Amino acid sequence: MNFKCLAVALAISATSAICYGQTSQPAVLDDFKPSTVNQPGQEYPQVNSQGYARFRIMAPQADSIKVSLGLGGRGGTRLTKGADGVFTGTTEGPMDEGFHYYHLTIDGGVFNDPGALNFYGSTRWESGIEIPAHDQDFYALKDVPHGNVQQILFPSKSTGTSRRAFVYTPPDYGKDKSKRYPVLYLQHGWGEDETAWSNQGHANLIMDNLISEGKTKPFIIVMTYGMTNEIKFGGMRNFKIDAFQTVLTDELIPFVDANFRTIADKAHRAMGGLSMGGMETHTITLNKPEVFDYYALLSGGLYTPAEFTGKAKPKLIFISCGSKENPTGVKKATDALKEAGYNAVSFISDKTAHEFLTWRRSLHELAPMLFNQ
Amino acid sequence: MNFKCLAVALAISATSAICYGQTSQPAVLDDFKPSTVNQPGQEYPQVNSQGYARFRIMAPQADSIKVSLGLGGRGGTRLTKGADGVFTGTTEGPMDEGFHYYHLTIDGGVFNDPGALNFYGSTRWESGIEIPAHDQDFYALKDVPHGNVQQILFPSKSTGTSRRAFVYTPPDYGKDKSKRYPVLYLQHGWGEDETAWSNQGHANLIMDNLISEGKTKPFIIVMTYGMTNEIKFGGMRNFKIDAFQTVLTDELIPFVDANFRTIADKAHRAMGGLSMGGMETHTITLNKPEVFDYYALLSGGLYTPAEFTGKAKPKLIFISCGSKENPTGVKKATDALKEAGYNAVSFISDKTAHEFLTWRRSLHELAPMLFNQ
């Protein structure tokens, strides 16, 4: 983090306080720039240094366009039609730093913003916008050695198909052809898929940067689709872990161990996940304590000491969330675990909610603690 | 190809003939199914066994929605609004087999179909639809060993950034850790990017299937972004090859040779490309005859014997296009090359135009001819 970014962050923070606390608005600075996740060459959507987002949609004969993004619970941002048939509008206040999914409602129908890149969330590809974070440097694309993210198709008898996963291999994987690596199995949230952690999560860049600074051991990350069961397009009520657990532990892990230079034992295997992926991590690590030794729940539930009764202690229990989520619950849970003699660590992402900046930061905190015991 | 598919293909072919020849329409069969490249769980767009495409867009307050897809030059398909606020419509005739890009015009603005997956073309992510081809089996996802497609970020001094490429490694790449492979550098067309050949091209599945049938040697395919210069969002008039040639031959190839188990010589290196990528292939192979020994132009120009004056003969010159493009020109060019003593091969994709089925088929024809001399 540099001081310029810090100053911006303080500005955003101060502005947010005013904005949420009163109905009067601060002056909106006219330094809007295209969002960093726009489609190539697209000028809109834009973001200013305070975190306001501005939209511009051409649809001369449309009557109404609304952007789903806006201040919490206030129903998004309604755009105004100009004489030129172009709809424009700015969020009524600054957005939280980091990545946000959104969509347009055009004359009552749901569409994506043609200016923005799409990211898989809510079981569909949605528009995304990035509000620059004061600490964005840790996931920036830099001139450091880069690892690769590769798509693999692994055979899955239990689901009768070839299934897709993405595998991050660290920068030196291609150099020293005899070196073997630990593996983190890292899950997305509900409605997302196996693309989330590298697209909107920047897991690969977070790792590349940490490794280049000597802050974490190089390890492999494997990301696959976790909505293997009947909850696919429904809610979480009837969630059963069996289908995904079978894919993960009986099919994917053996495939990865056979095709990548892994250290194929429990002491060198971690599982983590965000939101629904945290719930999956919670259940699978407890069902299969012989498979993983490092556990991480990112805005995805808690562990209690009682759940480990009769089980070997894992080497690490990491629990995190955004400060706008349930920080007290997370801290209480890790305190109870520590008191019971577990190596438990909590992390609270400052001024973020149930969104990807929370999880980027969580991975950045988690990685250096993995595979070092 | 199985006989059921063949029968469908003949039906489509017969229908097309009627459709293009007269204004009267054949009966549209009511066997519409969701397109195979829809977003997960989406019922529309749909395609029937004749190749008609049907669209359904919810936008209760919109006045008009048009789909850019339709019969050649007739301006696409206008949807009709129902009492329920849902717009529906069917193409006025069957579409060519294979993959098509499209978009919606909603009240004068350009948007994507929320039901369809997006594919990068026309310098933006556009909706895509797939009309099942009678020979689709060669690029189907099957229960065979699969190679991986991995994203690499390679340093590029000439452009001052880390650049992205995708690398296909064949199924046995992870098994025999000492085996080395030849490499095909494969380029996308204008407005597309390095995602095209694996997303809409299915290059990885085409290779997996050919390799599993013993029809081609395993080789690596490298796909990077070819619009490195000022033509990025303009036309082709001021196209200069220098910027891309430098990235490809001075930066990407050395990086690939250092980080993958390649056979790093001319005899084991091919370059091919579709459309603009063919033009790039044409220019770079002639500028740098010491780098590549196999050349392939897919709907992307021709070679003449005169161009090779004073140069060593390449091992293979492959030139292809769709039957609705310039088949006579392609055949004449390869005839002239053969007459002048070159190993030139032409391939014409039946009943396809300047679209991805032409290029999938071209890669399927080309791969077995590579690296076998």
XYZ file of C-alpha atoms in Angstrom:
746
model
C 0.000 0.000 0.000
C 1.358 3.431 -0.854
C 0.413 6.701 0.787
C -1.529 8.023 -2.167
C -3.809 4.990 -1.943
C -4.084 5.367 1.783
C -5.180 8.985 1.404
C -7.865 7.910 -1.065
C -8.984 5.230 1.350
C -9.307 7.694 4.183
C -11.274 9.987 1.882
C -13.617 7.147 0.966
C -13.995 6.145 4.567
C -14.841 9.690 5.672
C -17.266 10.120 2.779
C -18.990 6.838 3.554
C -19.568 7.905 7.117
C -21.242 11.105 5.994
C -23.177 9.371 3.293
C -24.608 6.629 5.447
C -25.198 8.914 8.395
C -27.106 11.713 6.705
C -29.155 12.334 3.614
C -26.995 15.289 2.519
C -24.322 14.324 -0.001
C -20.698 15.432 -0.256
C -19.526 16.968 -3.523
C -18.949 14.280 -6.107
C -15.418 14.694 -7.475
C -15.181 14.848 -11.244
C -12.277 12.424 -11.607
C -14.155 9.434 -13.020
C -12.154 6.785 -14.867
C -13.236 3.587 -16.643
C -13.586 0.644 -14.272
C -10.612 -1.689 -14.538
C -12.913 -4.592 -15.415
C -14.553 -2.948 -18.400
C -14.647 -4.653 -21.767
C -11.651 -3.665 -23.910
C -11.925 -0.063 -25.113
C -15.134 0.731 -23.197
C -15.298 4.072 -21.380
C -18.220 3.160 -19.096
C -18.945 2.247 -16.334
C -16.621 4.655 -14.538
C -15.513 5.069 -10.941
C -14.186 8.175 -9.180
C -11.622 8.497 -6.426
C -14.373 8.610 -3.809
C -15.850 5.307 -4.953
C -18.899 6.627 -6.791
C -19.839 4.600 -9.865
C -21.224 6.217 -13.009
C -23.065 4.403 -15.783
C -23.826 5.256 -19.396
C -26.109 3.099 -21.518
C -27.222 3.814 -25.079
C -30.806 2.753 -25.749
C -32.598 5.600 -27.556
C -36.104 4.104 -27.521
C -36.011 2.630 -24.015
C -38.161 4.125 -21.275
C -36.296 3.144 -18.140
C -32.950 1.691 -17.113
C -31.979 0.861 -13.561
C -28.617 -0.397 -12.311
C -28.844 -2.976 -9.522
C -25.867 -1.375 -7.771
C -26.385 1.271 -5.181
C -26.386 1.867 -1.508
C -27.492 -1.008 0.674
C -31.165 -1.774 0.345
C -32.043 1.423 -1.470
C -32.893 -0.347 -4.677
C -30.033 0.542 -6.957
C -29.471 3.476 -9.249
C -32.068 4.737 -11.716
C -30.501 6.217 -14.865
C -31.810 9.355 -16.550
C -32.421 9.572 -20.277
C -30.812 12.434 -22.134
C -32.008 14.139 -25.309
C -29.452 12.036 -27.224
C -31.126 8.773 -26.157
C -28.311 7.948 -23.760
C -29.081 6.951 -20.186
C -26.663 8.109 -17.510
C -26.522 8.040 -13.747
C -24.241 7.959 -10.735
C -24.662 5.998 -7.517
C -26.096 8.227 -4.812
C -23.108 7.529 -2.610
C -19.701 5.829 -2.707
C -19.569 2.052 -2.997
C -17.504 -0.252 -0.806
C -14.028 -0.847 -2.163
C -13.533 -3.934 -4.268
C -15.492 -5.994 -6.745
C -19.279 -5.889 -7.160
C -21.598 -7.906 -9.383
C -24.467 -5.985 -10.999
C -26.975 -5.961 -13.834
C -29.293 -3.589 -15.653
C -33.068 -3.637 -15.646
C -34.091 -2.246 -19.030
C -37.815 -1.709 -19.477
C -38.435 -4.485 -16.978
C -35.980 -7.038 -18.416
C -32.648 -8.073 -16.882
C -29.533 -7.567 -19.030
C -25.828 -6.997 -18.590
C -24.039 -3.706 -19.104
C -22.406 -3.895 -22.556
C -19.493 -1.853 -21.209
C -18.489 -4.215 -18.419
C -16.884 -7.639 -18.367
C -19.029 -10.477 -17.080
C -18.296 -12.662 -14.089
C -20.106 -15.809 -13.071
C -22.257 -15.147 -9.995
C -25.933 -15.744 -9.051
C -25.857 -18.781 -11.409
C -25.322 -16.474 -14.391
C -22.670 -14.318 -16.009
C -23.217 -10.858 -14.573
C -21.611 -7.484 -15.135
C -18.831 -6.576 -12.742
C -17.333 -3.318 -11.554
C -14.214 -2.694 -9.542
C -13.947 0.122 -6.991
C -10.185 0.522 -6.519
C -9.211 -0.584 -3.025
C -6.562 1.287 -1.039
C -4.685 -1.999 -0.703
C -5.213 -3.220 -4.286
C -1.466 -3.589 -4.739
C -1.505 -7.119 -3.276
C -3.610 -8.450 -6.176
C -2.201 -6.214 -8.941
C -0.664 -7.664 -12.086
C 3.027 -6.890 -11.625
C 6.279 -7.596 -13.358
C 7.057 -10.627 -11.212
C 7.317 -14.294 -12.205
C 3.809 -15.596 -12.838
C 2.255 -18.935 -12.139
C -0.188 -20.469 -14.590
C -3.884 -21.167 -14.249
C -4.882 -24.196 -16.225
C -8.199 -25.756 -17.041
C -8.272 -29.482 -16.446
C -11.043 -31.926 -17.360
C -11.079 -34.813 -14.932
C -13.122 -38.002 -15.232
C -15.962 -38.277 -12.736
C -17.722 -41.639 -12.552
C -20.084 -40.473 -9.836
C -21.568 -37.768 -12.053
C -20.999 -39.560 -15.360
C -19.096 -36.754 -17.056
C -15.764 -35.026 -17.469
C -15.687 -32.216 -14.937
C -13.751 -28.972 -15.105
C -11.351 -27.569 -12.574
C -8.761 -24.806 -12.681
C -5.321 -25.443 -11.278
C -2.905 -22.692 -10.276
C 0.698 -23.818 -10.411
C 3.311 -21.475 -8.901
C 5.902 -19.671 -11.064
C 8.691 -22.167 -10.494
C 6.530 -25.206 -11.317
C 7.783 -25.316 -14.905
C 11.444 -24.807 -13.976
C 12.436 -27.399 -11.419
C 10.782 -30.493 -12.854
C 11.412 -32.602 -9.739
C 9.996 -30.302 -7.054
C 6.691 -31.339 -5.458
C 4.106 -28.988 -3.926
C 1.339 -28.898 -1.298
C -2.193 -28.213 -2.538
C -5.021 -25.908 -1.424
C -8.504 -26.933 -2.614
C -10.355 -23.625 -2.796
C -14.107 -23.320 -3.316
C -16.335 -20.551 -4.684
C -19.674 -19.403 -3.269
C -23.292 -20.091 -4.125
C -24.162 -19.173 -7.714
C -20.514 -18.867 -8.669
C -18.366 -21.490 -10.341
C -14.801 -22.673 -10.737
C -13.853 -19.503 -12.654
C -14.535 -17.181 -9.699
C -11.327 -17.449 -7.723
C -9.065 -16.654 -10.658
C -11.369 -14.170 -12.475
C -12.849 -11.986 -9.745
C -10.704 -13.384 -6.927
C -7.260 -12.904 -8.552
C -6.037 -15.906 -6.551
C -3.207 -16.393 -9.046
C -1.967 -12.796 -8.778
C -2.255 -12.822 -4.979
C -0.046 -15.924 -4.933
C 2.427 -14.616 -7.552
C 2.918 -11.426 -5.516
C 3.246 -13.191 -2.149
C 5.702 -15.703 -3.591
C 7.817 -12.996 -5.247
C 8.097 -11.251 -1.859
C 9.050 -14.488 -0.125
C 5.961 -14.285 2.071
C 4.490 -17.671 1.289
C 5.719 -21.067 0.201
C 4.775 -21.876 -3.356
C 1.789 -24.220 -3.466
C -0.802 -25.407 -5.949
C -4.420 -24.212 -5.798
C -7.228 -26.349 -7.245
C -10.644 -24.794 -7.890
C -13.626 -26.804 -9.078
C -17.390 -26.462 -9.293
C -19.036 -27.067 -5.944
C -22.745 -27.016 -6.799
C -22.854 -30.635 -7.802
C -26.239 -31.396 -6.347
C -29.886 -30.475 -6.315
C -29.294 -27.004 -4.932
C -27.925 -26.017 -8.319
C -30.515 -23.385 -9.051
C -32.465 -23.503 -5.844
C -31.693 -22.383 -2.359
C -29.458 -23.839 0.297
C -32.192 -25.541 2.293
C -31.819 -29.016 0.869
C -28.062 -28.892 0.643
C -26.488 -32.340 0.794
C -22.733 -32.629 0.720
C -22.424 -36.209 -0.563
C -22.290 -35.551 -4.299
C -19.630 -32.878 -4.057
C -17.635 -34.691 -1.399
C -17.396 -37.733 -3.664
C -16.266 -35.643 -6.637
C -13.692 -33.827 -4.548
C -12.167 -36.547 -2.421
C -12.655 -39.672 -4.547
C -12.180 -38.223 -8.036
C -10.504 -34.808 -8.179
C -7.844 -35.257 -5.516
C -6.595 -38.590 -6.915
C -6.556 -37.062 -10.418
C -4.580 -34.033 -9.273
C -2.135 -36.214 -7.340
C -1.624 -38.377 -10.438
C -1.185 -35.512 -12.896
C 0.599 -32.792 -10.943
C 3.726 -32.903 -8.797
C 1.915 -32.770 -5.467
C 2.919 -33.917 -2.007
C 0.009 -36.290 -1.675
C -0.634 -36.456 2.026
C -2.856 -34.831 4.602
C -0.080 -32.623 6.005
C 0.290 -30.983 2.609
C -3.369 -30.574 1.743
C -5.659 -27.671 2.683
C -9.305 -26.964 2.010
C -10.910 -23.553 2.042
C -13.943 -21.862 0.605
C -15.984 -18.701 0.602
C -19.627 -18.515 1.660
C -21.269 -21.777 0.474
C -17.717 -23.022 -0.247
C -16.965 -22.426 3.434
C -19.967 -24.541 4.421
C -18.675 -27.273 2.114
C -15.222 -26.960 3.621
C -16.665 -27.187 7.128
C -18.612 -30.362 6.377
C -16.010 -32.146 4.260
C -13.056 -31.451 6.563
C -15.052 -32.854 9.488
C -16.280 -35.845 7.449
C -12.821 -36.569 6.069
C -10.259 -35.529 8.698
C -7.748 -37.918 7.117
C -7.625 -35.875 3.907
C -6.852 -32.266 4.940
C -4.750 -30.684 7.683
C -5.471 -26.981 7.055
C -9.044 -25.641 7.107
C -10.274 -22.196 6.032
C -13.775 -20.713 6.177
C -14.116 -17.357 4.379
C -17.480 -15.767 5.251
C -18.675 -19.333 5.370
C -19.579 -20.457 8.854
C -17.670 -21.380 11.998
C -16.120 -24.389 13.731
C -16.714 -25.237 17.386
C -14.350 -27.270 19.588
C -17.119 -29.846 20.124
C -17.116 -30.709 16.428
C -13.571 -32.054 16.748
C -14.353 -34.475 19.564
C -12.533 -37.749 18.932
C -10.700 -36.326 15.927
C -7.051 -35.397 15.430
C -6.395 -31.667 15.659
C -5.941 -29.974 12.294
C -2.746 -27.944 11.903
C -4.684 -24.727 11.232
C -8.233 -23.434 11.449
C -8.622 -20.087 9.668
C -11.936 -18.213 9.908
C -12.562 -14.845 8.293
C -15.280 -12.415 7.204
C -15.824 -8.775 6.318
C -16.263 -6.208 9.084
C -19.794 -5.633 7.746
C -20.634 -9.327 8.197
C -20.257 -11.172 11.496
C -16.857 -10.192 12.945
C -17.931 -10.803 16.539
C -19.043 -14.348 15.748
C -15.793 -15.075 13.938
C -13.667 -13.766 16.801
C -15.687 -15.640 19.413
C -15.366 -18.869 17.457
C -11.595 -18.625 17.107
C -11.244 -17.590 20.765
C -13.148 -20.695 21.828
C -11.028 -22.861 19.546
C -7.792 -21.340 20.838
C -8.928 -21.863 24.425
C -9.528 -25.515 23.601
C -5.974 -25.798 22.319
C -6.482 -25.428 18.581
C -4.320 -23.352 16.256
C -7.147 -21.038 15.196
C -6.742 -17.690 13.488
C -9.372 -15.083 12.690
C -9.188 -12.356 10.086
C -11.623 -9.465 9.645
C -11.525 -7.524 6.384
C -11.964 -3.851 7.176
C -15.034 -2.042 5.779
C -16.120 -4.826 3.450
C -19.185 -7.024 3.310
C -20.014 -10.422 1.758
C -18.031 -9.615 -1.386
C -14.830 -10.518 -3.145
C -12.485 -7.981 -1.563
C -13.157 -9.755 1.746
C -12.094 -13.025 0.156
C -9.082 -11.682 -1.762
C -7.792 -10.276 1.537
C -8.610 -13.505 3.334
C -6.587 -15.557 0.859
C -3.739 -13.058 1.178
C -3.759 -13.567 4.965
C -4.267 -17.306 4.781
C -1.596 -18.272 2.236
C 1.466 -17.495 4.416
C 0.013 -19.646 7.223
C -0.400 -22.724 5.060
C 1.946 -25.688 4.996
C 4.494 -24.235 7.398
C 4.059 -26.590 10.354
C -20.599 -39.026 -37.479
C -23.552 -41.317 -36.903
C -26.437 -41.920 -39.269
C -28.974 -40.078 -37.189
C -26.862 -36.958 -37.449
C -26.362 -37.513 -41.139
C -30.119 -37.710 -41.681
C -30.575 -34.438 -39.820
C -27.843 -32.883 -41.899
C -29.513 -33.947 -45.136
C -32.785 -32.539 -43.846
C -31.105 -29.232 -43.059
C -29.423 -29.181 -46.402
C -32.672 -29.809 -48.273
C -34.488 -27.226 -46.196
C -31.789 -24.654 -46.795
C -32.058 -25.097 -50.507
C -35.799 -24.435 -50.426
C -35.411 -21.611 -48.015
C -32.815 -19.695 -49.951
C -34.387 -20.390 -53.320
C -37.954 -19.308 -52.637
C -39.873 -17.115 -50.289
C -42.183 -19.936 -49.228
C -41.096 -21.622 -46.009
C -41.057 -25.294 -45.060
C -42.924 -26.341 -41.944
C -40.885 -25.453 -38.879
C -40.539 -28.611 -36.776
C -41.551 -28.220 -33.161
C -38.521 -29.977 -31.670
C -36.685 -26.950 -30.275
C -34.097 -27.557 -27.567
C -31.908 -25.144 -25.591
C -28.722 -24.219 -27.425
C -25.719 -26.094 -26.038
C -23.957 -22.800 -25.271
C -26.710 -21.350 -23.117
C -25.958 -20.079 -19.653
C -26.512 -22.808 -17.042
C -30.197 -23.615 -16.592
C -31.417 -21.248 -19.329
C -34.124 -22.568 -21.673
C -33.618 -19.967 -24.425
C -32.313 -19.465 -27.074
C -33.384 -22.751 -28.613
C -32.549 -24.571 -31.838
C -34.586 -27.167 -33.720
C -33.437 -30.131 -35.768
C -33.706 -28.098 -38.967
C -31.401 -25.387 -37.658
C -33.986 -22.725 -36.907
C -33.169 -20.592 -33.870
C -35.825 -19.330 -31.474
C -35.408 -16.521 -28.987
C -37.298 -15.472 -25.867
C -36.514 -12.252 -24.048
C -38.385 -10.852 -21.052
C -38.634 -7.053 -21.117
C -42.243 -6.083 -20.326
C -41.900 -2.334 -20.971
C -39.673 -2.517 -24.044
C -41.028 -1.524 -27.439
C -38.789 -3.473 -29.802
C -36.209 -6.235 -29.695
C -34.276 -7.455 -32.697
C -31.802 -10.339 -32.842
C -28.812 -9.730 -35.112
C -28.962 -13.328 -36.311
C -30.930 -14.232 -39.369
C -30.577 -15.112 -42.974
C -27.729 -13.478 -44.842
C -28.191 -9.760 -45.267
C -31.841 -9.722 -44.325
C -31.250 -7.761 -41.182
C -31.777 -10.285 -38.444
C -34.879 -11.445 -36.639
C -37.426 -9.061 -35.149
C -39.088 -10.452 -32.015
C -42.782 -10.042 -31.273
C -44.066 -8.909 -27.907
C -46.695 -11.040 -26.231
C -49.406 -9.972 -23.831
C -47.179 -11.244 -21.005
C -44.404 -8.770 -21.866
C -42.203 -11.504 -23.292
C -40.649 -11.077 -26.730
C -40.333 -14.182 -28.882
C -39.301 -14.955 -32.413
C -37.799 -17.551 -34.709
C -35.328 -17.058 -37.536
C -37.140 -16.976 -40.865
C -35.058 -19.906 -42.081
C -32.503 -22.424 -40.859
C -29.053 -21.179 -39.887
C -25.767 -22.666 -41.064
C -24.500 -25.425 -38.817
C -22.024 -24.434 -36.149
C -21.311 -21.469 -33.928
C -22.664 -17.948 -34.484
C -22.053 -14.711 -32.589
C -25.076 -12.446 -32.090
C -26.539 -9.653 -30.028
C -29.866 -8.028 -29.271
C -30.969 -4.526 -30.201
C -33.375 -3.471 -27.471
C -35.094 -0.143 -28.061
C -32.104 0.959 -30.110
C -29.376 -0.172 -27.701
C -27.045 -3.165 -28.141
C -27.111 -5.823 -25.421
C -26.418 -9.512 -25.018
C -29.030 -12.214 -24.661
C -29.191 -13.048 -20.942
C -29.881 -16.675 -21.855
C -26.714 -17.268 -23.850
C -23.065 -17.570 -22.915
C -20.775 -14.826 -24.186
C -17.807 -15.268 -26.491
C -15.213 -12.673 -27.364
C -15.727 -11.464 -30.949
C -16.065 -8.038 -32.638
C -13.814 -6.634 -29.863
C -16.488 -7.403 -27.276
C -18.077 -10.315 -25.443
C -21.080 -11.283 -27.550
C -23.852 -13.827 -27.186
C -23.257 -17.130 -28.936
C -25.521 -19.859 -30.256
C -24.661 -23.308 -31.510
C -26.545 -24.991 -34.353
C -25.663 -28.660 -33.932
C -23.496 -29.792 -36.831
C -23.925 -33.231 -38.395
C -20.240 -33.873 -37.690
C -20.147 -32.345 -34.189
C -18.773 -35.564 -32.765
C -15.180 -34.563 -33.579
C -15.296 -31.648 -31.112
C -17.598 -33.236 -28.509
C -16.566 -33.603 -24.883
C -16.042 -37.336 -24.554
C -14.832 -39.797 -21.974
C -11.271 -39.825 -23.320
C -8.061 -38.596 -21.673
C -8.089 -34.799 -21.708
C -5.306 -32.322 -22.180
C -5.248 -29.106 -20.185
C -5.646 -25.511 -21.299
C -3.643 -23.194 -19.142
C -3.405 -19.449 -18.914
C 0.139 -18.181 -18.864
C 1.319 -14.616 -18.246
C 4.559 -13.994 -20.087
C 6.808 -10.944 -19.748
C 6.806 -8.664 -22.798
C 9.411 -5.904 -22.826
C 8.282 -4.615 -26.197
C 4.787 -3.807 -24.903
C 5.807 -3.123 -21.309
C 3.396 -5.572 -19.710
C 2.715 -9.161 -18.776
C 0.773 -10.655 -21.666
C -1.669 -13.547 -21.580
C -1.617 -16.697 -23.643
C -3.389 -20.029 -23.381
C -1.414 -23.215 -23.760
C -2.965 -26.576 -24.588
C -0.867 -29.486 -23.381
C -1.865 -32.961 -24.568
C -3.269 -35.616 -22.178
C 0.035 -37.395 -21.611
C 1.962 -34.188 -20.836
C 1.577 -34.693 -17.084
C 2.452 -38.403 -17.162
C 5.777 -38.867 -18.916
C 7.770 -36.013 -17.405
C 10.656 -36.391 -19.860
C 8.747 -36.355 -23.164
C 9.086 -33.223 -25.327
C 6.516 -31.933 -27.834
C 6.228 -29.890 -31.034
C 4.210 -26.646 -30.846
C 1.505 -25.060 -32.995
C 1.092 -21.288 -32.544
C -2.566 -20.718 -33.397
C -4.107 -17.272 -33.883
C -7.663 -15.950 -33.602
C -9.390 -13.538 -35.980
C -10.064 -9.799 -35.949
C -12.031 -8.693 -32.907
C -11.450 -12.000 -31.127
C -8.802 -12.760 -28.562
C -6.724 -15.564 -27.090
C -9.825 -17.202 -25.580
C -11.446 -17.908 -28.965
C -9.737 -21.122 -29.998
C -10.501 -22.955 -26.786
C -13.926 -21.394 -26.034
C -15.723 -21.267 -29.376
C -13.092 -23.261 -31.303
C -12.895 -26.300 -28.989
C -9.267 -26.725 -30.074
C -8.564 -28.719 -26.911
C -11.431 -31.171 -27.469
C -10.574 -31.568 -31.161
C -7.036 -32.517 -30.136
C -8.125 -34.785 -27.258
C -10.416 -36.716 -29.608
C -7.864 -36.990 -32.442
C -5.162 -38.122 -30.023
C -7.422 -40.723 -28.393
C -8.113 -42.183 -31.845
C -4.414 -42.234 -32.695
C -5.007 -39.854 -35.604
C -2.533 -37.172 -34.633
C 0.706 -36.918 -32.701
C 0.306 -35.144 -29.413
C 1.522 -31.560 -29.663
C 1.227 -28.318 -27.716
C -0.946 -25.433 -28.962
C -0.177 -21.857 -27.919
C -2.813 -19.142 -28.406
C -2.160 -15.483 -27.668
C -3.669 -12.113 -28.463
C -2.797 -10.968 -31.976
C -4.167 -7.422 -32.082
C -1.107 -5.867 -30.532
C -1.084 -2.759 -32.665
C -3.045 0.264 -33.729
C -5.727 -1.744 -35.500
C -7.047 -2.755 -32.085
C -10.440 -1.163 -32.460
C -10.139 0.129 -35.980
C -10.081 -1.574 -39.326
C -7.409 -3.618 -41.030
C -6.172 -0.865 -43.371
C -3.226 0.276 -41.313
C -2.252 -3.179 -40.182
C 1.432 -3.430 -39.339
C 2.807 -6.775 -38.282
C 5.893 -5.579 -36.378
C 4.433 -5.274 -32.894
C 2.833 -8.700 -32.914
C 5.763 -10.376 -34.648
C 8.071 -9.127 -31.902
C 5.771 -10.378 -29.141
C 5.387 -13.757 -30.822
C 8.887 -14.579 -32.003
C 11.092 -12.660 -29.545
C 9.058 -12.993 -26.365
C 6.380 -15.705 -26.384
C 8.255 -18.467 -28.201
C 11.365 -18.203 -25.978
C 9.119 -18.153 -22.886
C 7.208 -21.240 -24.025
C 10.440 -23.060 -24.886
C 11.818 -22.234 -21.421
C 8.715 -23.200 -19.475
C 7.242 -26.141 -21.357
C 8.803 -29.369 -22.608
C 8.949 -28.323 -26.264
C 11.146 -29.448 -29.125
C 12.545 -26.007 -29.731
C 13.387 -26.020 -33.406
C 11.831 -25.000 -36.695
C 10.988 -28.566 -37.723
C 8.769 -28.881 -34.658
C 7.070 -25.504 -34.816
C 3.924 -24.578 -36.768
C 2.012 -21.352 -37.155
C -1.618 -21.083 -38.176
C -4.442 -18.620 -37.844
C -7.983 -17.848 -38.882
C -9.007 -14.751 -40.825
C -6.776 -11.893 -39.551
C -4.739 -14.596 -37.780
C -4.159 -16.138 -41.201
C -2.882 -12.822 -42.511
C -0.540 -12.639 -39.527
C 0.592 -16.199 -40.162
C 1.217 -15.407 -43.828
C 3.370 -12.377 -43.048
C 5.286 -13.769 -40.094
C 6.109 -17.136 -41.662
C 7.501 -15.337 -44.710
C 9.391 -12.792 -42.563
C 10.778 -15.473 -40.253
C 11.238 -18.655 -42.317
C 13.821 -19.856 -39.780
C 11.190 -20.119 -37.017
C 8.346 -22.264 -38.433
C 8.193 -25.242 -40.796
C 4.410 -25.767 -41.000
C 2.094 -22.961 -42.177
C -1.705 -22.845 -42.039
C -4.102 -20.162 -43.306
C -7.727 -20.705 -42.254
C -10.001 -18.318 -44.167
C -7.065 -15.981 -43.997
C -5.443 -15.385 -47.366
C -3.269 -17.403 -49.705
C 0.386 -18.069 -50.464
C 1.873 -17.887 -53.957
C 5.001 -19.725 -55.127
C 6.666 -16.373 -55.897
C 6.568 -15.430 -52.228
C 8.939 -18.275 -51.411
C 11.627 -17.224 -53.909
C 15.044 -17.617 -52.291
C 13.577 -19.277 -49.218
C 13.715 -22.873 -47.970
C 10.536 -24.817 -48.660
C 8.286 -25.226 -45.621
C 7.305 -28.796 -44.790
C 3.581 -28.036 -45.184
C 1.354 -25.260 -46.495
C -2.272 -25.754 -45.453
C -4.945 -23.398 -46.830
C -8.625 -23.709 -46.015
C -11.942 -21.871 -46.072
C -15.669 -22.492 -45.982
C -17.498 -23.475 -49.161
C -19.432 -20.196 -48.865
C -16.181 -18.199 -48.877
C -13.561 -18.497 -51.634
C -13.093 -22.218 -52.324
C -11.970 -21.667 -55.907
C -9.257 -19.263 -54.855
C -8.025 -21.670 -52.170
C -7.898 -24.595 -54.598
C -6.153 -22.553 -57.294
C -3.561 -21.363 -54.790
C -2.721 -24.848 -53.548
C -2.687 -26.193 -57.130
C -0.144 -23.527 -58.088
C 1.939 -24.310 -55.021
C 1.836 -28.055 -55.702
C 2.823 -27.478 -59.298
C 5.820 -25.466 -58.074
C 6.855 -28.423 -55.901
C 5.451 -27.420 -52.520
C 3.643 -29.713 -50.115
C 0.402 -27.747 -50.213
C -2.974 -28.999 -49.042
C -6.370 -27.355 -49.383
C -9.461 -28.006 -47.318
C -12.958 -26.703 -47.994
C -15.521 -26.901 -45.182
C -18.852 -27.917 -46.678
C -21.770 -25.476 -46.412
C -20.105 -23.091 -43.992
C -19.038 -19.465 -44.254
C -16.540 -17.251 -42.395
C -17.445 -18.800 -39.042
C -16.067 -21.111 -36.408
C -17.307 -24.447 -37.781
C -15.080 -23.796 -40.796
C -12.130 -23.345 -38.460
C -12.916 -26.254 -36.132
C -13.021 -28.507 -39.185
C -9.856 -26.931 -40.543
C -7.952 -27.649 -37.327
C -9.316 -31.190 -37.360
C -7.932 -31.663 -40.893
C -4.678 -29.864 -40.198
C -3.598 -31.520 -36.945
C -2.860 -34.995 -38.400
C -0.624 -33.406 -41.069
C 1.556 -31.568 -38.585
C 4.996 -32.685 -37.446
C 4.994 -35.949 -39.349
C 7.769 -35.239 -41.863
